[in-house]
Every structure is written in C-alpha cells, then in structure tokens.
mmCIF file of C-alpha atoms and ligand atoms in Angstrom:
data_model
loop_
_atom_site.group_PDB
_atom_site.id
_atom_site.type_symbol
_atom_site.label_atom_id
_atom_site.label_comp_id
_atom_site.label_asym_id
_atom_site.label_seq_id
_atom_site.Cartn_x
_atom_site.Cartn_y
_atom_site.Cartn_z
ATOM 1 C CA MET A 1 -1.647 7.741 -23.327
ATOM 2 C CA THR A 2 -1.699 4.567 -21.248
ATOM 3 C CA VAL A 3 -3.981 4.260 -18.247
ATOM 4 C CA LEU A 4 -2.121 2.149 -15.705
ATOM 5 C CA ASP A 5 -5.078 -0.024 -14.716
ATOM 6 C CA GLY A 6 -4.483 -1.046 -11.115
ATOM 7 C CA LYS A 7 -7.869 -2.649 -10.796
ATOM 8 C CA LYS A 8 -7.197 -5.060 -13.640
ATOM 9 C CA THR A 9 -3.573 -5.702 -12.636
ATOM 10 C CA ALA A 10 -4.647 -6.405 -9.048
ATOM 11 C CA GLN A 11 -7.265 -8.811 -10.374
ATOM 12 C CA ASP A 12 -4.576 -10.624 -12.416
ATOM 13 C CA LEU A 13 -2.420 -10.875 -9.282
ATOM 14 C CA LYS A 14 -5.329 -12.242 -7.281
ATOM 15 C CA GLU A 15 -5.939 -14.930 -9.925
ATOM 16 C CA GLU A 16 -2.276 -15.945 -9.666
ATOM 17 C CA ILE A 17 -2.488 -16.096 -5.875
ATOM 18 C CA LYS A 18 -5.777 -18.021 -6.064
ATOM 19 C CA LEU A 19 -4.059 -20.625 -8.259
ATOM 20 C CA SER A 20 -1.177 -20.983 -5.769
ATOM 21 C CA VAL A 21 -3.696 -21.466 -2.952
ATOM 22 C CA SER A 22 -5.622 -24.122 -4.872
ATOM 23 C CA LYS A 23 -2.356 -26.060 -5.323
ATOM 24 C CA ILE A 24 -1.623 -25.754 -1.601
ATOM 25 C CA LYS A 25 -5.096 -27.050 -0.739
ATOM 26 C CA ALA A 26 -4.854 -29.854 -3.317
ATOM 27 C CA GLY A 27 -1.694 -30.980 -1.486
ATOM 28 C CA GLY A 28 -3.785 -31.420 1.650
ATOM 29 C CA LYS A 29 -2.307 -28.427 3.464
ATOM 30 C CA ARG A 30 -4.092 -25.548 5.176
ATOM 31 C CA PRO A 31 -4.253 -22.262 3.219
ATOM 32 C CA PRO A 32 -2.466 -19.031 4.219
ATOM 33 C CA HIS A 33 -4.189 -17.160 7.039
ATOM 34 C CA LEU A 34 -4.257 -13.364 7.474
ATOM 35 C CA ALA A 35 -5.705 -11.517 10.463
ATOM 36 C CA ALA A 36 -6.573 -7.818 10.662
ATOM 37 C CA VAL A 37 -7.054 -5.806 13.833
ATOM 38 C CA LEU A 38 -9.342 -2.799 13.577
ATOM 39 C CA VAL A 39 -9.653 -0.444 16.545
ATOM 40 C CA GLY A 40 -12.697 1.847 16.431
ATOM 41 C CA ASN A 41 -15.276 2.635 13.755
ATOM 42 C CA ASP A 42 -13.597 4.990 11.266
ATOM 43 C CA GLY A 43 -15.569 4.762 8.014
ATOM 44 C CA ALA A 44 -12.618 4.628 5.612
ATOM 45 C CA SER A 45 -10.771 2.086 7.782
ATOM 46 C CA LEU A 46 -13.859 -0.140 7.860
ATOM 47 C CA THR A 47 -13.985 -0.011 4.062
ATOM 48 C CA TYR A 48 -10.288 -0.870 3.717
ATOM 49 C CA VAL A 49 -10.394 -3.745 6.190
ATOM 50 C CA GLY A 50 -13.594 -5.028 4.615
ATOM 51 C CA SER A 51 -12.025 -5.215 1.181
ATOM 52 C CA LYS A 52 -8.939 -6.951 2.620
ATOM 53 C CA VAL A 53 -11.117 -9.649 4.215
ATOM 54 C CA ARG A 54 -13.174 -10.070 1.021
ATOM 55 C CA SER A 55 -10.003 -10.384 -1.058
ATOM 56 C CA CYS A 56 -8.706 -13.081 1.312
ATOM 57 C CA GLU A 57 -11.911 -15.031 0.801
ATOM 58 C CA TYR A 58 -11.639 -14.582 -2.970
ATOM 59 C CA VAL A 59 -8.165 -16.117 -3.222
ATOM 60 C CA GLY A 60 -8.975 -18.857 -0.706
ATOM 61 C CA PHE A 61 -7.046 -17.562 2.302
ATOM 62 C CA ASP A 62 -8.374 -17.960 5.809
ATOM 63 C CA SER A 63 -9.013 -14.557 7.350
ATOM 64 C CA THR A 64 -9.870 -13.244 10.785
ATOM 65 C CA LEU A 65 -11.129 -9.761 11.541
ATOM 66 C CA ILE A 66 -10.570 -8.655 15.119
ATOM 67 C CA ARG A 67 -12.633 -5.601 16.005
ATOM 68 C CA LEU A 68 -11.828 -3.692 19.180
ATOM 69 C CA GLU A 69 -13.684 -0.735 20.652
ATOM 70 C CA GLU A 70 -12.480 2.813 20.012
ATOM 71 C CA SER A 71 -11.741 3.117 23.762
ATOM 72 C CA THR A 72 -9.434 0.039 23.773
ATOM 73 C CA SER A 73 -6.306 0.684 25.848
ATOM 74 C CA GLU A 74 -2.803 0.430 24.461
ATOM 75 C CA GLU A 75 -2.193 -2.394 26.945
ATOM 76 C CA THR A 76 -5.147 -4.432 25.647
ATOM 77 C CA LEU A 77 -4.048 -3.961 22.050
ATOM 78 C CA LEU A 78 -0.479 -5.014 22.931
ATOM 79 C CA LYS A 79 -1.892 -8.154 24.597
ATOM 80 C CA LYS A 80 -3.872 -8.978 21.449
ATOM 81 C CA ILE A 81 -0.754 -8.497 19.296
ATOM 82 C CA ASN A 82 1.233 -10.781 21.566
ATOM 83 C CA GLU A 83 -1.469 -13.428 21.154
ATOM 84 C CA LEU A 84 -1.352 -13.117 17.348
ATOM 85 C CA ASN A 85 2.469 -13.236 17.370
ATOM 86 C CA HIS A 86 2.262 -16.657 19.052
ATOM 87 C CA ASP A 87 -0.650 -18.101 17.053
ATOM 88 C CA ASP A 88 0.842 -20.929 14.966
ATOM 89 C CA HIS A 89 -2.183 -21.067 12.665
ATOM 90 C CA LEU A 90 -1.644 -17.466 11.598
ATOM 91 C CA ASP A 91 0.888 -16.507 8.909
ATOM 92 C CA GLY A 92 0.552 -12.753 9.074
ATOM 93 C CA PHE A 93 -1.503 -9.946 10.540
ATOM 94 C CA ILE A 94 -1.998 -6.226 10.197
ATOM 95 C CA VAL A 95 -3.102 -3.497 12.571
ATOM 96 C CA GLN A 96 -5.240 -1.123 10.521
ATOM 97 C CA LEU A 97 -3.982 2.479 10.652
ATOM 98 C CA PRO A 98 -4.654 5.151 11.740
ATOM 99 C CA LEU A 99 -5.088 4.168 15.411
ATOM 100 C CA PRO A 100 -7.064 6.244 17.939
ATOM 101 C CA LYS A 101 -5.051 9.168 19.330
ATOM 102 C CA HIS A 102 -4.576 7.661 22.812
ATOM 103 C CA ILE A 103 -2.595 4.739 21.340
ATOM 104 C CA ASN A 104 1.100 5.154 20.483
ATOM 105 C CA GLU A 105 1.428 3.853 16.932
ATOM 106 C CA GLU A 106 5.192 3.386 17.165
ATOM 107 C CA LYS A 107 4.843 1.193 20.265
ATOM 108 C CA ILE A 108 2.237 -0.959 18.503
ATOM 109 C CA LEU A 109 4.265 -1.449 15.304
ATOM 110 C CA LEU A 110 7.325 -2.415 17.357
ATOM 111 C CA ALA A 111 5.305 -5.134 19.116
ATOM 112 C CA ILE A 112 4.390 -6.953 15.888
ATOM 113 C CA SER A 113 6.648 -9.912 15.188
ATOM 114 C CA PRO A 114 8.689 -9.005 12.067
ATOM 115 C CA THR A 115 8.021 -12.519 10.697
ATOM 116 C CA LYS A 116 4.247 -11.824 10.707
ATOM 117 C CA ASP A 117 4.482 -8.146 9.773
ATOM 118 C CA VAL A 118 2.936 -8.443 6.293
ATOM 119 C CA ASP A 119 2.421 -4.648 6.168
ATOM 120 C CA GLY A 120 6.208 -4.270 6.429
ATOM 121 C CA PHE A 121 5.912 -1.433 8.959
ATOM 122 C CA HIS A 122 8.235 -2.860 11.659
ATOM 123 C CA PRO A 123 11.656 -1.122 11.738
ATOM 124 C CA SER A 124 13.296 -4.495 11.164
ATOM 125 C CA ASN A 125 11.470 -4.943 7.856
ATOM 126 C CA PHE A 126 11.989 -1.307 6.876
ATOM 127 C CA GLY A 127 15.718 -1.563 7.618
ATOM 128 C CA ARG A 128 16.038 -4.852 5.791
ATOM 129 C CA MET A 129 14.220 -3.370 2.787
ATOM 130 C CA ALA A 130 16.568 -0.359 2.791
ATOM 131 C CA LEU A 131 19.577 -2.710 2.889
ATOM 132 C CA GLU A 132 18.222 -4.844 0.035
ATOM 133 C CA MET A 133 17.794 -7.862 2.296
ATOM 134 C CA ASP A 134 14.815 -10.236 2.169
ATOM 135 C CA ALA A 135 11.931 -8.328 3.808
ATOM 136 C CA PHE A 136 8.211 -7.623 3.739
ATOM 137 C CA ILE A 137 7.822 -4.541 1.516
ATOM 138 C CA PRO A 138 4.946 -2.203 2.484
ATOM 139 C CA ALA A 139 1.981 -2.992 0.248
ATOM 140 C CA THR A 140 1.494 0.418 -1.396
ATOM 141 C CA PRO A 141 5.077 1.008 -2.596
ATOM 142 C CA TYR A 142 5.275 -2.682 -3.492
ATOM 143 C CA GLY A 143 2.099 -2.275 -5.544
ATOM 144 C CA ILE A 144 3.577 0.710 -7.394
ATOM 145 C CA ILE A 145 6.711 -1.305 -8.252
ATOM 146 C CA GLU A 146 4.583 -4.209 -9.474
ATOM 147 C CA LEU A 147 2.398 -1.908 -11.600
ATOM 148 C CA LEU A 148 5.449 -0.209 -13.198
ATOM 149 C CA GLU A 149 6.938 -3.625 -13.915
ATOM 150 C CA ARG A 150 3.822 -5.161 -15.443
ATOM 151 C CA TYR A 151 3.394 -2.156 -17.742
ATOM 152 C CA GLN A 152 7.116 -2.312 -18.576
ATOM 153 C CA ILE A 153 7.683 1.312 -17.624
ATOM 154 C CA LYS A 154 11.382 2.041 -17.974
ATOM 155 C CA THR A 155 12.794 3.421 -14.714
ATOM 156 C CA SER A 156 16.529 2.775 -15.112
ATOM 157 C CA GLY A 157 18.407 6.056 -15.400
ATOM 158 C CA LYS A 158 15.158 8.062 -15.284
ATOM 159 C CA HIS A 159 14.541 10.989 -12.983
ATOM 160 C CA CYS A 160 11.788 10.168 -10.534
ATOM 161 C CA VAL A 161 10.320 12.820 -8.246
ATOM 162 C CA VAL A 162 8.454 11.457 -5.229
ATOM 163 C CA VAL A 163 6.223 14.003 -3.493
ATOM 164 C CA GLY A 164 5.554 13.104 0.152
ATOM 165 C CA ARG A 165 7.835 11.562 2.784
ATOM 166 C CA SER A 166 5.461 9.346 4.789
ATOM 167 C CA HIS A 167 6.878 6.167 6.349
ATOM 168 C CA ILE A 168 4.271 4.103 4.499
ATOM 169 C CA VAL A 169 4.520 5.435 0.943
ATOM 170 C CA GLY A 170 6.859 8.313 0.032
ATOM 171 C CA ARG A 171 9.974 7.283 1.932
ATOM 172 C CA PRO A 172 9.893 3.565 1.002
ATOM 173 C CA ILE A 173 9.056 4.128 -2.706
ATOM 174 C CA SER A 174 11.966 6.594 -2.930
ATOM 175 C CA ILE A 175 14.268 3.913 -1.533
ATOM 176 C CA LEU A 176 12.931 1.105 -3.744
ATOM 177 C CA MET A 177 13.110 3.068 -6.996
ATOM 178 C CA SER A 178 16.709 4.120 -6.306
ATOM 179 C CA GLN A 179 17.772 0.528 -5.629
ATOM 180 C CA LYS A 180 18.890 -2.103 -8.074
ATOM 181 C CA GLY A 181 16.049 -4.480 -8.896
ATOM 182 C CA PRO A 182 12.507 -4.265 -10.289
ATOM 183 C CA ALA A 183 11.386 -0.742 -11.272
ATOM 184 C CA GLY A 184 14.692 0.449 -9.832
ATOM 185 C CA ASN A 185 17.876 2.221 -10.871
ATOM 186 C CA ALA A 186 16.053 5.547 -11.035
ATOM 187 C CA THR A 187 17.561 8.847 -9.941
ATOM 188 C CA VAL A 188 15.192 9.803 -7.163
ATOM 189 C CA THR A 189 14.338 13.182 -5.668
ATOM 190 C CA LEU A 190 12.212 13.097 -2.514
ATOM 191 C CA ALA A 191 10.149 16.281 -2.244
ATOM 192 C CA HIS A 192 7.828 17.256 0.623
ATOM 193 C CA SER A 193 5.905 20.112 2.229
ATOM 194 C CA ARG A 194 9.083 22.170 2.800
ATOM 195 C CA THR A 195 10.372 21.769 -0.757
ATOM 196 C CA GLU A 196 10.972 25.089 -2.497
ATOM 197 C CA ASP A 197 9.726 25.409 -6.078
ATOM 198 C CA LEU A 198 8.212 21.935 -6.399
ATOM 199 C CA ALA A 199 6.961 22.700 -9.923
ATOM 200 C CA SER A 200 10.497 23.106 -11.264
ATOM 201 C CA LEU A 201 11.298 19.594 -9.972
ATOM 202 C CA THR A 202 8.140 17.883 -11.241
ATOM 203 C CA LYS A 203 8.409 19.673 -14.617
ATOM 204 C CA ASN A 204 11.772 17.975 -15.185
ATOM 205 C CA ALA A 205 10.728 14.535 -13.902
ATOM 206 C CA ASP A 206 10.310 11.478 -16.128
ATOM 207 C CA ILE A 207 8.234 9.846 -13.388
ATOM 208 C CA VAL A 208 6.237 11.618 -10.678
ATOM 209 C CA VAL A 209 4.879 9.754 -7.649
ATOM 210 C CA MET A 210 2.293 11.879 -5.821
ATOM 211 C CA ALA A 211 1.788 10.830 -2.196
ATOM 212 C CA LEU A 212 0.839 14.110 -0.578
ATOM 213 C CA GLY A 213 -2.855 13.810 0.277
ATOM 214 C CA ILE A 214 -3.912 17.126 -1.266
ATOM 215 C CA PRO A 215 -6.655 16.630 -3.892
ATOM 216 C CA GLU A 216 -5.741 17.611 -7.482
ATOM 217 C CA TYR A 217 -2.517 19.317 -6.404
ATOM 218 C CA LEU A 218 -0.466 18.299 -9.464
ATOM 219 C CA THR A 219 -1.682 20.281 -12.471
ATOM 220 C CA ALA A 220 -0.778 20.044 -16.188
ATOM 221 C CA ASP A 221 1.601 23.034 -16.034
ATOM 222 C CA MET A 222 3.687 21.123 -13.430
ATOM 223 C CA VAL A 223 4.476 18.070 -15.581
ATOM 224 C CA LYS A 224 6.666 17.307 -18.564
ATOM 225 C CA GLU A 225 5.075 16.085 -21.768
ATOM 226 C CA GLY A 226 5.353 12.283 -21.962
ATOM 227 C CA ALA A 227 5.972 11.787 -18.238
ATOM 228 C CA VAL A 228 4.648 8.845 -16.176
ATOM 229 C CA ILE A 229 2.360 9.828 -13.288
ATOM 230 C CA ILE A 230 1.623 7.654 -10.258
ATOM 231 C CA ASP A 231 -1.179 9.010 -8.050
ATOM 232 C CA VAL A 232 -1.275 7.616 -4.514
ATOM 233 C CA GLY A 233 -3.698 10.235 -3.155
ATOM 234 C CA ILE A 234 -7.176 9.230 -2.005
ATOM 235 C CA THR A 235 -9.056 12.052 -0.304
ATOM 236 C CA ARG A 236 -12.783 12.054 0.312
ATOM 237 C CA VAL A 237 -14.147 15.362 -0.965
ATOM 238 C CA ALA A 238 -17.715 16.358 -0.020
ATOM 239 C CA ASP A 239 -20.071 16.234 -3.022
ATOM 240 C CA GLU A 240 -23.840 16.480 -2.543
ATOM 241 C CA LYS A 241 -24.494 15.238 -6.068
ATOM 242 C CA HIS A 242 -23.148 11.825 -5.099
ATOM 243 C CA PRO A 243 -25.246 9.234 -3.242
ATOM 244 C CA LYS A 244 -22.445 8.691 -0.705
ATOM 245 C CA GLY A 245 -22.106 12.431 -0.119
ATOM 246 C CA TYR A 246 -18.466 12.460 -1.247
ATOM 247 C CA VAL A 247 -16.182 11.651 -4.160
ATOM 248 C CA ILE A 248 -12.652 10.214 -4.021
ATOM 249 C CA LYS A 249 -10.001 12.554 -5.414
ATOM 250 C CA GLY A 250 -6.350 11.810 -6.142
ATOM 251 C CA ASP A 251 -3.408 14.196 -5.772
ATOM 252 C CA VAL A 252 -3.411 14.703 -9.551
ATOM 253 C CA ALA A 253 -5.748 16.888 -11.641
ATOM 254 C CA TYR A 254 -6.440 13.843 -13.824
ATOM 255 C CA GLU A 255 -8.504 15.552 -16.553
ATOM 256 C CA GLU A 256 -5.813 17.991 -17.635
ATOM 257 C CA VAL A 257 -2.692 15.990 -16.685
ATOM 258 C CA SER A 258 -3.779 12.828 -18.515
ATOM 259 C CA LYS A 259 -3.868 14.802 -21.801
ATOM 260 C CA LYS A 260 -0.173 15.620 -21.533
ATOM 261 C CA VAL A 261 1.510 12.463 -20.215
ATOM 262 C CA ALA A 262 2.508 9.013 -21.513
ATOM 263 C CA ALA A 263 0.995 7.019 -18.655
ATOM 264 C CA ILE A 264 -1.048 7.710 -15.531
ATOM 265 C CA THR A 265 -2.804 5.838 -12.733
ATOM 266 C CA PRO A 266 -6.494 6.685 -12.226
ATOM 267 C CA VAL A 267 -8.144 7.292 -8.853
ATOM 268 C CA PRO A 268 -9.975 5.153 -7.972
ATOM 269 C CA GLY A 269 -8.729 1.977 -9.642
ATOM 270 C CA GLY A 270 -4.989 2.743 -9.742
ATOM 271 C CA VAL A 271 -2.607 2.239 -6.846
ATOM 272 C CA GLY A 272 -5.379 1.459 -4.294
ATOM 273 C CA PRO A 273 -6.348 -2.004 -5.570
ATOM 274 C CA MET A 274 -2.640 -2.873 -5.968
ATOM 275 C CA THR A 275 -2.170 -2.225 -2.233
ATOM 276 C CA ILE A 276 -4.705 -4.937 -1.418
ATOM 277 C CA ALA A 277 -3.196 -7.422 -3.904
ATOM 278 C CA MET A 278 0.329 -6.940 -2.538
ATOM 279 C CA LEU A 279 -0.879 -7.496 1.030
ATOM 280 C CA LEU A 280 -2.139 -10.891 -0.154
ATOM 281 C CA LYS A 281 1.190 -11.531 -1.865
ATOM 282 C CA ASN A 282 3.085 -10.737 1.355
ATOM 283 C CA THR A 283 0.794 -13.105 3.259
ATOM 284 C CA LEU A 284 1.519 -15.870 0.742
ATOM 285 C CA PHE A 285 5.269 -15.175 1.203
ATOM 286 C CA ALA A 286 4.869 -15.365 4.984
ATOM 287 C CA TYR A 287 3.120 -18.731 4.594
ATOM 288 C CA GLN A 288 5.765 -20.076 2.207
ATOM 289 C CA ARG A 289 8.577 -18.950 4.484
ATOM 290 C CA LYS A 290 6.986 -20.778 7.424
ATOM 291 C CA ASN A 291 6.157 -24.014 5.558
HETATM 292 C C1 LIG B 301 -9.265 2.263 -5.391
HETATM 293 C C2 LIG B 301 -5.153 3.717 3.174
HETATM 294 C C3 LIG B 301 -4.718 5.996 3.829
HETATM 295 C C4 LIG B 301 -4.644 5.613 5.163
HETATM 296 C C5 LIG B 301 -4.814 4.299 5.513
HETATM 297 C C6 LIG B 301 -8.870 0.427 -3.752
HETATM 298 C C7 LIG B 301 -8.087 0.886 -1.523
HETATM 299 C C8 LIG B 301 -8.146 2.239 -1.802
HETATM 300 C C9 LIG B 301 -8.538 2.683 -3.058
HETATM 301 C C10 LIG B 301 -7.650 0.388 -0.197
HETATM 302 C C11 LIG B 301 -5.447 2.686 2.180
HETATM 303 C C12 LIG B 301 -5.550 3.017 0.729
HETATM 304 C C13 LIG B 301 -5.676 1.394 2.608
HETATM 305 C C14 LIG B 301 -8.902 1.785 -4.033
HETATM 306 C C15 LIG B 301 -6.049 0.289 1.669
HETATM 307 C C16 LIG B 301 -5.587 1.800 -0.148
HETATM 308 O O1 LIG B 301 -10.013 1.575 -6.108
HETATM 309 O O2 LIG B 301 -8.768 3.305 -5.789
HETATM 310 C C17 LIG B 301 -8.465 -0.023 -2.512
HETATM 311 O O3 LIG B 301 -8.368 -0.411 0.356
HETATM 312 N N1 LIG B 301 -6.474 0.797 0.397
HETATM 313 C C18 LIG B 301 -5.560 1.105 4.006
HETATM 314 O O4 LIG B 301 -5.731 -0.035 4.425
HETATM 315 O O5 LIG B 301 -5.261 2.066 4.868
HETATM 316 C C19 LIG B 301 -5.079 3.361 4.517
HETATM 317 C C20 LIG B 301 -4.957 5.057 2.839
#
C-alpha cells in the first residue's frame, strides 16, 4: 500500500518554486506577489490564509493579507477587489471562502479579474478549463492531478468515481480526469447526495475521489481491493482528548480502507498541502504570463 504523501510532494513543489523565484530575483526583477482577502474571523479560514501567507514567504513571494471586518458590506469588498484588479504590482489574489452570509459569493467571484484569479473560480477560468484552453485550474483539483502524476498513478481508461459536485472540487476534478492530459483519460462518474446505491459505484471504481464533507463516510466494504483513494474531506470533529478540542477527519475511514487499497491520501497531509502548493504555482504562472 502506498501512502500518497501530499505533505512531502507539496514540499518538493515549493522547493521548485523557490528555485524559480531565486532565479527571478537574481535577474534583478521583483518576485511574484499574491494577495489574500479575508472577511471576518472564522477559525479555519484564518488557519488557511495564514498558511498561504507563510508559504509565500517560504518560496520568496511577496504577499499581502487584507483583513476586513465580518460586517464589511458587499460594496466595500467589491471596491477592494477593483483596487486589487488594477494594482500593477500584484500578480494574483484570492478572496478566502466561505464569505459571511450577507455577501453574495457569486457577485464577488465575478468581480475578480480572470487574469488575477489564481483560485480559478471565475466563470471565465472555469469555462476555459472545461474547454481545455489555457486557464487557472482551481488549486485543490489541480493538486490532486499533480499528486496522481507524481506518484505515476495510471488513470487512462480507469473508472474514476468522484463523490461530491461542489464547484471548487468535485465538478472540476470530474472534468479534468475525463479530459486528455495529465492524470486524464479516465472514465468518470460524478456521484452526489442524490445518488442511489453509491456503494455499488465505489465498489467498482479503480479510483475514488471523496469530496463530500462527511467524516469517515467511505468504509472498507465500499471499495474494491487495490483501488486508489483520494480523500479531500477535512472536517473538524470535537475531541476532548486533544489539546485543540478537535481532530481533523477525512471522508474516508482510513484505518480500515488503507488495509484494502493500493494507494491512499492521508488526512491531514494529503490533498490539503497540495492545495497550498498549487496556489503558489498558479501565482507563479500569473507572474510569468504578465512578464
Ligand atoms: C493538511 C478549505 C474547505 C473550505 C475552504 C493542509 C490545508 C488543509 C489541510 C489548507 C481549504 C482546505 C483551504 C492540510 C486550504 C485546504 O495538512 O491536511 C492545508 O490550508 N487548505 C482553504 O483555503 O479554504 C477552504 C476547505
């Protein structure tokens, strides 16, 4: 059984990016610059944004964290985005999701210039991705593709079942894995909360991508022997025995499933760190496209 080590692979990617940045700086040019907008004080979001900023510093990018109050109006946020769109010293920026309920997420994502949309959430980038045109690929599905590639997991002709149809993970990974190209040419089934008899689908899958958000949902009886399991779930589950008061659980019952399969991503340390690394990669692409 192979553990698909996202933490290590992300570290390798960061070293590669760091090297590219050092060459840029040696040539007397400014490094890539990523900005992140965080609205409010959600604990998980603060953690995510914090690790994005730290990773920027590690590879030598400039980074800017813009923190806005929870009560920030949609209008104020749109003004900030417009400012960032026109900032020539900025290569890309993200608006950390989820946003407070009084802000229309769709309206915000539409306002981000597609050329700076390093999260790849703008419809223009999503459409371009779906049409196999040059585009920013959302960091999580992109990270899964990169992980499958670096571990030389064969996807061509394989049956891949994706569980979850979110705009950020399930839908785009189902598109990417069905396309020609890296970790592609798979036969993809996209399952979701209304799917009847999910187990009969996952039991026949060569590759299962779990992006549901229900802790330990995929059990050993639901998978084929020798399958490849990608776990995108990260749910905080209350646990008094832990100093933080919670533990992070994936969508896969790792203990039992890992005994039966050929390869599996752990949680934490699987897909999560890859997400951060691919955001950096997209920012480097944005910089290279501009310069
Ligand atoms: C790990 C995210 C849901 C909603 C909004 C490393 C991350 C997570 C886990 C991380 C995520 C999830 C991010 C691990 C960014 C991934 O070691 O397992 C890193 O920082 N992520 C986000 O920015 O917004 C989210 C999940």
